[in-house]
Short mmCIF file of C-alpha atoms in Angstrom, two decimals:
data_model
loop_
_atom_site.label_atom_id
_atom_site.label_comp_id
_atom_site.label_asym_id
_atom_site.label_seq_id
_atom_site.Cartn_x
_atom_site.Cartn_y
_atom_site.Cartn_z
CA MET X 1 0.11 -65.39 -24.26
CA LEU X 2 3.65 -65.57 -25.66
CA SER X 3 5.14 -64.20 -22.43
CA ARG X 4 3.29 -66.86 -20.40
CA PHE X 5 4.68 -69.55 -22.72
CA LEU X 6 8.23 -68.19 -22.37
CA LEU X 7 7.89 -68.04 -18.58
CA THR X 8 6.66 -71.64 -18.49
CA LEU X 9 9.48 -72.75 -20.79
CA THR X 10 12.08 -70.98 -18.67
CA LEU X 11 10.75 -72.48 -15.44
CA THR X 12 10.60 -75.92 -17.04
CA LEU X 13 14.10 -75.88 -18.49
CA GLY X 14 15.60 -73.89 -15.62
CA PRO X 15 19.40 -73.71 -15.51
CA ALA X 16 19.80 -75.66 -18.75
CA ALA X 17 17.98 -72.93 -20.65
CA MET X 18 20.09 -70.22 -19.04
CA ALA X 19 23.34 -72.05 -19.84
CA ALA X 20 22.34 -72.48 -23.48
CA ALA X 21 21.51 -68.79 -23.69
CA HIS X 22 25.07 -68.00 -22.61
CA ASP X 23 26.67 -69.49 -25.72
CA TYR X 24 27.05 -67.37 -28.85
CA ASN X 25 27.84 -67.99 -32.50
CA LEU X 26 29.29 -65.71 -35.15
CA GLY X 27 30.06 -67.45 -38.44
CA ASP X 28 32.58 -70.20 -37.69
CA LEU X 29 33.19 -68.93 -34.15
CA ASN X 30 31.49 -70.37 -31.08
CA ILE X 31 31.84 -68.27 -27.94
CA ASP X 32 31.12 -69.94 -24.62
CA HIS X 33 30.37 -68.49 -21.19
CA PRO X 34 31.67 -64.91 -21.07
CA MET X 35 32.09 -64.25 -17.34
CA SER X 36 33.93 -62.34 -14.68
CA PHE X 37 34.39 -62.88 -10.98
CA GLU X 38 32.95 -60.57 -8.37
CA THR X 39 35.36 -57.91 -7.17
CA ALA X 40 35.98 -56.21 -3.85
CA GLU X 41 34.05 -53.02 -3.10
CA THR X 42 37.16 -50.88 -3.70
CA ALA X 43 38.44 -52.72 -6.79
CA ARG X 44 39.15 -50.58 -9.84
CA THR X 45 39.87 -53.57 -12.11
CA GLY X 46 38.41 -56.94 -12.94
CA ALA X 47 39.06 -59.69 -15.45
CA GLY X 48 36.85 -61.37 -18.02
CA TYR X 49 37.02 -64.92 -19.30
CA LEU X 50 35.46 -66.91 -22.15
CA THR X 51 36.18 -69.69 -24.62
CA ILE X 52 36.34 -69.20 -28.39
CA GLU X 53 36.16 -72.18 -30.75
CA ASN X 54 36.96 -71.70 -34.43
CA THR X 55 35.28 -74.43 -36.48
CA GLY X 56 36.32 -72.84 -39.78
CA ASP X 57 39.17 -73.35 -42.22
CA SER X 58 40.92 -70.02 -41.59
CA ALA X 59 42.19 -68.23 -38.53
CA ASP X 60 40.50 -65.18 -37.06
CA ARG X 61 41.58 -62.77 -34.35
CA LEU X 62 39.82 -61.22 -31.34
CA ILE X 63 41.05 -57.65 -31.69
CA GLU X 64 38.90 -55.71 -29.24
CA VAL X 65 36.31 -55.95 -26.49
CA ARG X 66 33.98 -52.98 -25.94
CA ALA X 67 31.70 -52.26 -23.00
CA ASP X 68 30.59 -49.32 -20.87
CA ILE X 69 33.88 -49.49 -18.94
CA PRO X 70 36.58 -46.79 -19.18
CA ARG X 71 39.37 -49.04 -20.46
CA ILE X 72 39.43 -52.63 -21.70
CA GLU X 73 42.50 -54.54 -22.84
CA ILE X 74 43.27 -58.13 -23.75
CA HIS X 75 46.16 -59.46 -21.63
CA THR X 76 48.21 -62.57 -21.14
CA ILE X 77 50.36 -63.68 -18.23
CA GLU X 78 54.09 -64.16 -18.81
CA GLU X 79 56.81 -65.35 -16.48
CA ASP X 80 60.40 -64.12 -16.80
CA ASP X 81 63.05 -65.24 -14.30
CA GLY X 82 60.38 -66.11 -11.75
CA VAL X 83 58.57 -62.78 -12.12
CA VAL X 84 54.99 -63.04 -13.36
CA ARG X 85 53.49 -60.04 -15.14
CA MET X 86 50.57 -59.12 -17.33
CA VAL X 87 51.29 -58.18 -20.92
CA LYS X 88 48.85 -56.37 -23.20
CA MET X 89 48.15 -58.30 -26.42
CA GLU X 90 48.69 -55.39 -28.83
CA GLN X 91 47.55 -57.41 -31.86
CA GLY X 92 44.70 -59.18 -30.07
CA VAL X 93 44.37 -62.95 -29.78
CA GLU X 94 44.66 -65.29 -32.75
CA ILE X 95 41.97 -67.95 -32.99
CA PRO X 96 43.55 -70.63 -35.23
CA ALA X 97 41.36 -72.61 -37.64
CA GLY X 98 39.97 -75.76 -36.04
CA GLU X 99 41.17 -74.81 -32.56
CA THR X 100 39.77 -73.53 -29.27
CA VAL X 101 41.30 -70.63 -27.35
CA MET X 102 40.48 -70.19 -23.68
CA LEU X 103 40.65 -66.85 -21.91
CA GLU X 104 40.97 -68.08 -18.33
CA PRO X 105 42.49 -67.23 -14.95
CA GLY X 106 46.28 -67.40 -15.09
CA GLY X 107 46.45 -66.98 -18.87
CA LEU X 108 44.81 -64.93 -21.58
CA HIS X 109 42.05 -62.70 -20.21
CA VAL X 110 40.18 -59.45 -20.73
CA MET X 111 41.09 -56.66 -18.30
CA PHE X 112 38.33 -54.26 -17.24
CA MET X 113 40.05 -51.13 -15.89
CA GLY X 114 38.72 -47.99 -14.27
CA LEU X 115 35.68 -49.67 -12.74
CA GLU X 116 33.46 -47.17 -10.96
CA GLY X 117 32.08 -49.79 -8.61
CA PRO X 118 32.45 -53.48 -7.84
CA LEU X 119 31.44 -56.31 -10.13
CA VAL X 120 28.65 -57.95 -8.11
CA ALA X 121 27.90 -61.68 -8.26
CA GLY X 122 24.57 -62.39 -9.91
CA THR X 123 24.71 -59.32 -12.16
CA GLU X 124 25.81 -59.03 -15.77
CA PHE X 125 26.83 -56.45 -18.35
CA PRO X 126 26.74 -56.33 -22.16
CA ALA X 127 29.90 -56.20 -24.25
CA THR X 128 30.87 -56.39 -27.90
CA LEU X 129 33.56 -58.78 -29.08
CA VAL X 130 35.28 -57.52 -32.23
CA PHE X 131 36.88 -60.08 -34.54
CA GLU X 132 39.16 -59.22 -37.44
CA LYS X 133 37.25 -61.34 -40.00
CA ALA X 134 33.95 -62.41 -38.45
CA GLY X 135 33.00 -58.90 -37.29
CA GLU X 136 31.22 -57.86 -34.12
CA LEU X 137 29.19 -59.93 -31.67
CA GLU X 138 27.12 -58.72 -28.71
CA VAL X 139 27.57 -60.91 -25.63
CA VAL X 140 26.77 -60.70 -21.93
CA PHE X 141 29.44 -61.13 -19.25
CA LYS X 142 27.87 -62.75 -16.19
CA ILE X 143 29.42 -61.98 -12.82
CA GLU X 144 30.02 -65.08 -10.71
CA GLU X 145 31.07 -65.66 -7.09
CA ARG X 146 34.68 -66.51 -6.43
CA ASN X 147 34.89 -70.08 -5.27
CA GLY X 148 38.50 -69.92 -4.10
CA ALA X 149 39.71 -72.00 -7.05
CA ALA X 150 42.39 -70.85 -9.46
CA ALA X 151 40.84 -67.43 -9.98
CA HIS X 152 43.59 -64.83 -10.34
CA ASP X 153 42.64 -61.69 -8.45
CA HIS X 154 43.10 -58.53 -10.55
CA SER X 155 41.45 -56.18 -8.07
CA ASN X 156 44.69 -54.60 -6.90
CA HIS X 157 46.14 -53.71 -10.33
CA GLY X 158 46.25 -50.02 -11.03
CA ASP X 159 44.95 -48.22 -14.08
#
């Protein structure tokens, strides 16, 4: 009976219900839309994106992301004399009190390295976000199609 109700509710609410289910909360932190773009068949790397809002009175820090992927690092993009490169955020990413930090193409992002197969649009995988103060939070990264927008392609970066 409960499963029939949940099915009816899901069909009634449709995409709105799925979008709401893709937001997460951990204490004063609101995490929105963990996602990655599909990768080429031969890609060994991919990138993950999400938004973290800190509604609290003190800063926190995203210090690690864990998943069933050989290596995961938090990176940023820096430009020096016209040369753009990725830099590992050794201390993680600070989430200042009362502010929102976006991990997005062309900026801060999560690197998934050593992929054993492509990230396929329409699929998803679980991950754990580890915060210095708030602790750990289980999330799901949904894999989306590339739409040709500002998505930075990480599929040719080596391990």
